[in-house]
N, CA and C of each residue as an Amber inpcrd file, in Angstrom:
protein
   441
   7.1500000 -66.4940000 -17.1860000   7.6260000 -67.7120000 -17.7850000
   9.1420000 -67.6440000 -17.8870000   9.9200000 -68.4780000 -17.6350000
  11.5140000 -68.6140000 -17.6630000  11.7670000 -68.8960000 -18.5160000
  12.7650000 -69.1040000 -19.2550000  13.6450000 -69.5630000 -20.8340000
  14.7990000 -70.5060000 -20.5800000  14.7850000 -71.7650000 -20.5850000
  16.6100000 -72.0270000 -20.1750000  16.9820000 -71.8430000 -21.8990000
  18.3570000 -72.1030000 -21.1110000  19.3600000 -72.2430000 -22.5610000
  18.7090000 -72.1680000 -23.9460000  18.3660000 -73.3230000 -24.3510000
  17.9600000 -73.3140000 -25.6570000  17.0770000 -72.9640000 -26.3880000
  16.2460000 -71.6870000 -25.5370000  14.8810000 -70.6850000 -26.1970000
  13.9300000 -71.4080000 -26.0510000  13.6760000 -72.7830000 -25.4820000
  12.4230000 -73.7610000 -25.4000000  11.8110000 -72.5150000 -24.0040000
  10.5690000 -72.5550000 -23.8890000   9.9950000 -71.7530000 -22.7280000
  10.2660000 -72.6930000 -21.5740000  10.2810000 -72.5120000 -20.3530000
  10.3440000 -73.6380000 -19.2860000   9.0320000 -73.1650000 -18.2860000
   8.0200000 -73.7350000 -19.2640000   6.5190000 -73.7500000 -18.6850000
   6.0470000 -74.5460000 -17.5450000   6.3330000 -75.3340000 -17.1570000
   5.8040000 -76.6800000 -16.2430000   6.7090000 -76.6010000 -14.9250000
   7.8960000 -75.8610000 -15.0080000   8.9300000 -76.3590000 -13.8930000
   9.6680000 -77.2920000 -14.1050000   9.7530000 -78.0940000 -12.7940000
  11.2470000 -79.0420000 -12.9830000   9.9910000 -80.4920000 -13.2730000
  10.7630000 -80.9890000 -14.4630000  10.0870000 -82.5010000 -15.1620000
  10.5910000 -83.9310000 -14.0160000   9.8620000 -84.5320000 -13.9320000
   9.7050000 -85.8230000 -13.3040000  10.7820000 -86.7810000 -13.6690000
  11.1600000 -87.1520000 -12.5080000  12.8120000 -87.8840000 -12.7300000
  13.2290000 -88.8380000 -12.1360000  13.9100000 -89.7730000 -11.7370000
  13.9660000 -91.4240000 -11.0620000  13.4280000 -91.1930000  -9.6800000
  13.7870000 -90.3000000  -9.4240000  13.8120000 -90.1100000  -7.7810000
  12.1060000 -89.6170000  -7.6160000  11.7740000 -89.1910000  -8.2870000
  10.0550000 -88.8060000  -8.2730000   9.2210000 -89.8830000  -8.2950000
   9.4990000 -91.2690000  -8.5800000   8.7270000 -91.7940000  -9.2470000
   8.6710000 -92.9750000  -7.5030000   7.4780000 -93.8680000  -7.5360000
   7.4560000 -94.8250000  -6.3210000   6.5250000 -96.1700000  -7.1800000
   7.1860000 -97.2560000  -6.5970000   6.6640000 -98.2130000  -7.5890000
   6.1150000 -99.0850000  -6.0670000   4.9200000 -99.9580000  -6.0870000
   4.1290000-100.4010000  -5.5100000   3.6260000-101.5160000  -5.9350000
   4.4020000-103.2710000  -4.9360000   3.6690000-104.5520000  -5.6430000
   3.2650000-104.5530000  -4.3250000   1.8480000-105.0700000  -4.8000000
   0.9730000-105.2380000  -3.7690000   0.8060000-104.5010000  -2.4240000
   0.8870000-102.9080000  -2.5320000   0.4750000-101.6580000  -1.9640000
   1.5450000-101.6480000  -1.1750000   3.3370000-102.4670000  -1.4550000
   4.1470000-101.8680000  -0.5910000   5.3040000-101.6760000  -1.3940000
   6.0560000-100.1360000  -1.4960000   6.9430000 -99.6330000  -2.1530000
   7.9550000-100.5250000  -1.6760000   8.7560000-100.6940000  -3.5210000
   9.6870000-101.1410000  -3.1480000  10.8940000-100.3380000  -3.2680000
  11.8820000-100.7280000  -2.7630000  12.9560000 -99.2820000  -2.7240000
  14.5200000-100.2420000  -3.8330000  14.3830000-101.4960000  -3.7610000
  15.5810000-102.3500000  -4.5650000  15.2590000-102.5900000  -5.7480000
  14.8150000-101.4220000  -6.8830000  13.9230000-101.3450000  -7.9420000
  14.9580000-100.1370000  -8.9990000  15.7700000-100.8160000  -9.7420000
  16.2670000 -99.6340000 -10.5160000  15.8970000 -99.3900000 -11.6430000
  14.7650000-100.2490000 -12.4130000  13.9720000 -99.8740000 -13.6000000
  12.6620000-100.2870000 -13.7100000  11.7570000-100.1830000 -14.7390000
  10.1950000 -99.8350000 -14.6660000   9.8580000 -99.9890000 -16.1050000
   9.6660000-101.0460000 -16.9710000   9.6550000-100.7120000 -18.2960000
   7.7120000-101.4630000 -18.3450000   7.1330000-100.4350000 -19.1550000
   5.5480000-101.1840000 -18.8850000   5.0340000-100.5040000 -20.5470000
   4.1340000-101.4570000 -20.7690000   3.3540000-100.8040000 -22.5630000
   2.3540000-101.4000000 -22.6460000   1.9670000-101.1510000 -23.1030000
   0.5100000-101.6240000 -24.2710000   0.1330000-101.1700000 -25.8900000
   0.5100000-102.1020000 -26.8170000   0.2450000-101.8970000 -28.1940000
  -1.3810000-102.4390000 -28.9390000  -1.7200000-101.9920000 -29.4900000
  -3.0550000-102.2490000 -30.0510000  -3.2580000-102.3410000 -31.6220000
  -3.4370000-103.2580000 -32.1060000  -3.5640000-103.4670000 -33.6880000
  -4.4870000-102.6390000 -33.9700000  -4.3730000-102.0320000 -35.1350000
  -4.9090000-100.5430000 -35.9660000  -4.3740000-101.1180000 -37.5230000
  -5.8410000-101.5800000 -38.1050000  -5.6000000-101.6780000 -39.8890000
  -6.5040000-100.2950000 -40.1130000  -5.9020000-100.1950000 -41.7490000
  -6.7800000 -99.2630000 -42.4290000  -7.9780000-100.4400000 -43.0240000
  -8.8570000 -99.8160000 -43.3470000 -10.0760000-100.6260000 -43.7740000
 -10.5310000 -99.6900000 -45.3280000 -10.6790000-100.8690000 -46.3270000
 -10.7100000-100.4020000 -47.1920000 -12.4750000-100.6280000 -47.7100000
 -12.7590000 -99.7790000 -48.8590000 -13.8580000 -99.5220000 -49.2950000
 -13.7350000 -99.0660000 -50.7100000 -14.7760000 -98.7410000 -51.6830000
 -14.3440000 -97.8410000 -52.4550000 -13.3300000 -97.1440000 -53.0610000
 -12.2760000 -97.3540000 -54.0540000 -11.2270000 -96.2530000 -54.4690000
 -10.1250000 -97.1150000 -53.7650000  -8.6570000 -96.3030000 -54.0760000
  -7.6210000 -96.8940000 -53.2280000  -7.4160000 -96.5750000 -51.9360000
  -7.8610000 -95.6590000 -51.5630000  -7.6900000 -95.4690000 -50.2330000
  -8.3280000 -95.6370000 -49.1960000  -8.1420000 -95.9180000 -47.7250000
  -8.9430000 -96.1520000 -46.5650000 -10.2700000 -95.3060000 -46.3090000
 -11.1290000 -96.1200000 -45.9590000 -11.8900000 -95.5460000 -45.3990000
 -12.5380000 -95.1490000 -44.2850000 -11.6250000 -96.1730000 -43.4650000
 -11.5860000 -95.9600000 -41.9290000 -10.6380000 -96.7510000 -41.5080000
 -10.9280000 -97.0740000 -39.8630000  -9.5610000 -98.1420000 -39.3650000
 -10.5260000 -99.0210000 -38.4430000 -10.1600000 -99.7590000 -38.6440000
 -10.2180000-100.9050000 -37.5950000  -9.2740000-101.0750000 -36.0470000
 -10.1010000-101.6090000 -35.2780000  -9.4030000-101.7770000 -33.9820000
  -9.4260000-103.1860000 -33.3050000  -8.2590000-103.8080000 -33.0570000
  -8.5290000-104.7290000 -32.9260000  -7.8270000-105.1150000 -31.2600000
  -7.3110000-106.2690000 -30.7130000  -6.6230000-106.5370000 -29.3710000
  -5.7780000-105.6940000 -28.8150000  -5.5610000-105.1510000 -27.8670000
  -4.5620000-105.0770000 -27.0130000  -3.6710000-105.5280000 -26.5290000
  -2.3460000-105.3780000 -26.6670000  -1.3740000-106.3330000 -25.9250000
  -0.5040000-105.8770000 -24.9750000  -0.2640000-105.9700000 -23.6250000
   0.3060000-105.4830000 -23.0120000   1.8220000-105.8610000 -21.9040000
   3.0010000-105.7890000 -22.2120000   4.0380000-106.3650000 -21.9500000
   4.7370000-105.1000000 -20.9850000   6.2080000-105.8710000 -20.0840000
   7.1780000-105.1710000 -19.4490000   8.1620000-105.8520000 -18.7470000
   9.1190000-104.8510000 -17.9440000   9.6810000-105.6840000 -17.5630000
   9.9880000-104.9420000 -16.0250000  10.3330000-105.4540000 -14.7720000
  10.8440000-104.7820000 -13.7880000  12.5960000-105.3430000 -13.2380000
  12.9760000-104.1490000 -13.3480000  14.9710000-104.5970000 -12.7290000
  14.7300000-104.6200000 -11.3290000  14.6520000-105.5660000 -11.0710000
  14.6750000-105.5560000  -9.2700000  16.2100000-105.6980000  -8.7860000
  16.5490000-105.5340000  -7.3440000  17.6310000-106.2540000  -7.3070000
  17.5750000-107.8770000  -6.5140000  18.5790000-108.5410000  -6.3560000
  18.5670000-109.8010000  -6.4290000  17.6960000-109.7580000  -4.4230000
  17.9490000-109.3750000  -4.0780000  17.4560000-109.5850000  -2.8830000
  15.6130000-108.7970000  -2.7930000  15.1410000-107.7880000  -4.0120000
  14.0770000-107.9060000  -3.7380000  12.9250000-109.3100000  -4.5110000
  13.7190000-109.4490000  -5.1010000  13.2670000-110.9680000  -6.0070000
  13.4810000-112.2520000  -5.1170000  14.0710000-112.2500000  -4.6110000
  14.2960000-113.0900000  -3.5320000  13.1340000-113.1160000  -2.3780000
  12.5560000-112.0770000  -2.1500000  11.3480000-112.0660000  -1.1360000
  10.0200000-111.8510000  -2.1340000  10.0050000-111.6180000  -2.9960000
   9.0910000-112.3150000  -4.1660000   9.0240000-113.4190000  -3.9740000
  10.0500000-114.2230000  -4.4390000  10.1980000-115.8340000  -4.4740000
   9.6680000-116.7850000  -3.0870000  10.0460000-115.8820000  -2.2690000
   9.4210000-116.1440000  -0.8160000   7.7730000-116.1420000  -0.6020000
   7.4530000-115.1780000  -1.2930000   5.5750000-115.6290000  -1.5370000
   5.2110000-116.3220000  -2.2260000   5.6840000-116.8220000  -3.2460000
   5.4500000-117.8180000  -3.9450000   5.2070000-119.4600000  -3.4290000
   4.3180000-120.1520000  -3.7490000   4.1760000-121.6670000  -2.9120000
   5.2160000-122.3320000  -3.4390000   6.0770000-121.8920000  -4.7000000
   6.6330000-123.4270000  -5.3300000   8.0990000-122.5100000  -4.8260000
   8.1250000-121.2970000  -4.8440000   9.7040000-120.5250000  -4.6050000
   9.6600000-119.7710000  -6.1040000   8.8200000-120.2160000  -7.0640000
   9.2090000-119.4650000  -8.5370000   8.3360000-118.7700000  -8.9030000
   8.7750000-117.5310000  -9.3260000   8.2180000-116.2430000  -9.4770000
   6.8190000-116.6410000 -10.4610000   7.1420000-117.5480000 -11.1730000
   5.8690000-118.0810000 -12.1880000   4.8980000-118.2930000 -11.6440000
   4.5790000-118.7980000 -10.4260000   3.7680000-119.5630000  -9.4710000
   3.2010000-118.4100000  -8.3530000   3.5730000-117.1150000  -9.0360000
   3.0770000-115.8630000  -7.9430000   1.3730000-115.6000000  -8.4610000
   0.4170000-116.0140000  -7.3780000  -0.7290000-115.1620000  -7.7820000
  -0.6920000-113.8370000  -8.5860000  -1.7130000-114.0390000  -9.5680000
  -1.8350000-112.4580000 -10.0750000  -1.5580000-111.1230000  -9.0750000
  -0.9050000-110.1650000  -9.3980000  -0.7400000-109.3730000  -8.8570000
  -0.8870000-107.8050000  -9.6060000  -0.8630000-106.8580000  -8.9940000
  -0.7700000-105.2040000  -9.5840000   0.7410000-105.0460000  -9.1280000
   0.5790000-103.8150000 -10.0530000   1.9670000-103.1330000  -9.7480000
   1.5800000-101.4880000  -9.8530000   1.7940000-100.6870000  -9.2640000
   0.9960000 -99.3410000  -8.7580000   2.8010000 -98.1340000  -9.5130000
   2.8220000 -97.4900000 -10.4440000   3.5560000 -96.5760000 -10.4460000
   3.4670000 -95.1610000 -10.3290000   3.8540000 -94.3450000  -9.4190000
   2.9720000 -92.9430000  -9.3070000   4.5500000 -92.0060000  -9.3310000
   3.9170000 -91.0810000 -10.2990000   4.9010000 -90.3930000 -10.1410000
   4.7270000 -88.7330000  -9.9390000   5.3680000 -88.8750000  -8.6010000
   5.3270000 -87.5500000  -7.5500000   6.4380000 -86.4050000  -7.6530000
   5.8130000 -85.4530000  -8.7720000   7.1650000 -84.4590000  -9.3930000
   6.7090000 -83.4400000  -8.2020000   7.7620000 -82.6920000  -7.9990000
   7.7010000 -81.6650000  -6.7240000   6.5270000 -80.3190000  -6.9790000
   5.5070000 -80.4440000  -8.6600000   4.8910000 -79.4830000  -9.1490000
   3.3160000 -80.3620000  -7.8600000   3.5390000 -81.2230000  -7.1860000
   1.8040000 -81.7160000  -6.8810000   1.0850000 -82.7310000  -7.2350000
   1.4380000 -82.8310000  -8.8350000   0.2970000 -83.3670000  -9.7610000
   0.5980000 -84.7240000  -9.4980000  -0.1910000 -85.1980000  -8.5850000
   0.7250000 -87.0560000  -8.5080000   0.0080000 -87.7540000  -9.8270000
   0.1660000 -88.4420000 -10.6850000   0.1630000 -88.9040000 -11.7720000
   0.6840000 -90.5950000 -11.8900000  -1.0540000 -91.6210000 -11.7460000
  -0.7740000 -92.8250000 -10.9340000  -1.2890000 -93.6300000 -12.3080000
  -0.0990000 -94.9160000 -12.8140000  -0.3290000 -95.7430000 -13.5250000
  -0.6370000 -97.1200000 -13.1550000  -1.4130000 -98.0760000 -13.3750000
  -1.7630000 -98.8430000 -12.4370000  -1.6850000-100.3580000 -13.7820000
  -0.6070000-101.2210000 -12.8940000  -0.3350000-102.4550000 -14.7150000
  -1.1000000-103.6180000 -13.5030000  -1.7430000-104.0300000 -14.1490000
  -3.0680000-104.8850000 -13.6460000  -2.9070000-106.2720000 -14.0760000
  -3.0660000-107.2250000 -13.0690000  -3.2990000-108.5930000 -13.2530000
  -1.9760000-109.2130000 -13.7890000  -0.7250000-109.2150000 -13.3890000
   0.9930000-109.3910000 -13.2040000   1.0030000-110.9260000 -13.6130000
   1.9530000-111.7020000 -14.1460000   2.0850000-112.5810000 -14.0920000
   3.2050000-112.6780000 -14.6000000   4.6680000-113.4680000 -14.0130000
   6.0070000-113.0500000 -14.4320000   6.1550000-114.4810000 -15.0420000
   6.8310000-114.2320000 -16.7520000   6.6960000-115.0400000 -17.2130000
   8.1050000-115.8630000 -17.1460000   9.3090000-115.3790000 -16.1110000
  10.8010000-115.8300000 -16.7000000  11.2120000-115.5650000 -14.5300000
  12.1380000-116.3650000 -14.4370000  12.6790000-116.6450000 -13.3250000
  14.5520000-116.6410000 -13.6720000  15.3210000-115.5460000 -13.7050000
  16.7500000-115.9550000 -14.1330000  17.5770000-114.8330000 -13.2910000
  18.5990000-115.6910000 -13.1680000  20.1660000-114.5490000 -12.4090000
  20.9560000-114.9630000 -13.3180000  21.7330000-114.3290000 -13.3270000
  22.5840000-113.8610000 -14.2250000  24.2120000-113.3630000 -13.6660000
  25.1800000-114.0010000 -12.7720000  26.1060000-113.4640000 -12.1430000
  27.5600000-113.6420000 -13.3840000  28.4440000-112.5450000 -12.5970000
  29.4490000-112.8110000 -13.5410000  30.8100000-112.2710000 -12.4780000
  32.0640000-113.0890000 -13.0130000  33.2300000-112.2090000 -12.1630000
  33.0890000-110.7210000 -11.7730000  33.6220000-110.3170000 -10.7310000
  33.9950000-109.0760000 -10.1340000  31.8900000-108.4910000 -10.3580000
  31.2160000-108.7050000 -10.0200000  29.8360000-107.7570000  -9.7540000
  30.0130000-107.7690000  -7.7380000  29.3240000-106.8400000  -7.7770000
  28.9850000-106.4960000  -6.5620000  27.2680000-106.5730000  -5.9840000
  26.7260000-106.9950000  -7.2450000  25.3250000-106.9960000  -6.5680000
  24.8260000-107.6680000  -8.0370000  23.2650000-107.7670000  -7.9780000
  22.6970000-108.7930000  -8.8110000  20.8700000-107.8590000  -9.1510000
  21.2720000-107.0080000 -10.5230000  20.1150000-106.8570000 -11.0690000
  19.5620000-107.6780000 -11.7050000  18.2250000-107.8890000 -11.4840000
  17.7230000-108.9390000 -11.8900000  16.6810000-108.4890000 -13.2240000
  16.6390000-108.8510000 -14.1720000  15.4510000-108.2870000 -14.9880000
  14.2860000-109.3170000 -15.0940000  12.8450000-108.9560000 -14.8200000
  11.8060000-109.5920000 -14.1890000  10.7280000-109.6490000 -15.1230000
  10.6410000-110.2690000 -16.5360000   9.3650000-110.0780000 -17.4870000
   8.0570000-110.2530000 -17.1710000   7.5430000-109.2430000 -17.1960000
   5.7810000-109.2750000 -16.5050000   5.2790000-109.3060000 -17.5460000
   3.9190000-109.5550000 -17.5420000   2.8800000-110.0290000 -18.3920000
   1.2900000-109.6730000 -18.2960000   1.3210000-108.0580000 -18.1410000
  -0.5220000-107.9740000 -17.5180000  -1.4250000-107.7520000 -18.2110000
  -2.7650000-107.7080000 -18.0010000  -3.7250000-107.6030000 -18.4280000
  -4.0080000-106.4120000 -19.0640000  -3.6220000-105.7060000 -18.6570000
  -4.0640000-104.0410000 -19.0990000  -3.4110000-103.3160000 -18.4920000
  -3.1610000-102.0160000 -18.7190000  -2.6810000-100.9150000 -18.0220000
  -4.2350000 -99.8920000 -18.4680000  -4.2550000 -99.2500000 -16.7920000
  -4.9100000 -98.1690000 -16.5800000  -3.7520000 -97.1010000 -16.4750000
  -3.7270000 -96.1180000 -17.4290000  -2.4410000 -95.0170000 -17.6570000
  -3.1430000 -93.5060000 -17.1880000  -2.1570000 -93.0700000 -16.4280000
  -2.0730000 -91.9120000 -16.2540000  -3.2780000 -91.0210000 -15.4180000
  -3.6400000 -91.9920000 -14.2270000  -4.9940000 -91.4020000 -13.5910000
  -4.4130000 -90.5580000 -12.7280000  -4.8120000 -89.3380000 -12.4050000
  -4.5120000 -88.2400000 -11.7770000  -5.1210000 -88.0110000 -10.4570000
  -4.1310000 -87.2480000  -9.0030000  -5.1080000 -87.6550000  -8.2930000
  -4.2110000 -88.5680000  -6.8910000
């Protein structure tokens, strides 16, 4: 087992990092993709009974939000599948994230049933290019299937 610097053990090897990772709409990587933001939150009450304190929890909906930074020209051929030109008007879609650290373990998240809720650019003096930030809207995430 190795030690870096700060006495933490360095058990696993080298950790998973931008360049590891491959993002996939509709089973073709895109490469004009500089961020990846994806979640799912789930309401959790305590449930009361007896005495002041809980006696169990409750579970209730799922909600699942994100966002993708494309750049302006891969949004642009988005917009191109679209019938009306606006990203709103894109059939449901997946979005496939796998991330391939040099240890093997490919490690594949899969955000299901896409629907982008916002269409906007955003330019300003002196830029050289046009990140676009892309609010998705899916159904669920299947996290972390291995494989």
């Amino acid at each position: 087992m190795k030690v870096i610097n700060n006495g933490v053990p360095y058990v696993n090897g080298e950790l998973c990092g931008w360049a590891d990772i491959v993002v996939l709409i509709g089973g073709v990587p895109i490469t004009g993709i500089t961020g990846a933001e994806y979640s799912d939150s789930q309401v959790t009450e305590p449930k009361y009974g007896a005495g002041r304190y809980p006696v169990g929890l409750g579970k209730g909906r799922i909600t699942c939000s994100g966002k993708l930074v494309l750049y302006q020209e891969e949004v642009q051929a988005l917009c191109a599948q679209s019938p009306t030109g606006r990203l709103q008007d894109l059939p449901l879609f997946d979005v496939i994230v796998q991330y391939l650290p040099n240890s093997g373990i490919v490690v594949t998240d899969k955000i299901r049933n896409i629907s982008i809720s916002e269409n906007a650019r955003k330019w300003k003096e002196g830029d050289t290019g046009q990140e676009v930030e892309v609010p998705i809207v899916p159904s669920h995430i299947e996290w972390g299937k291995i494989g």
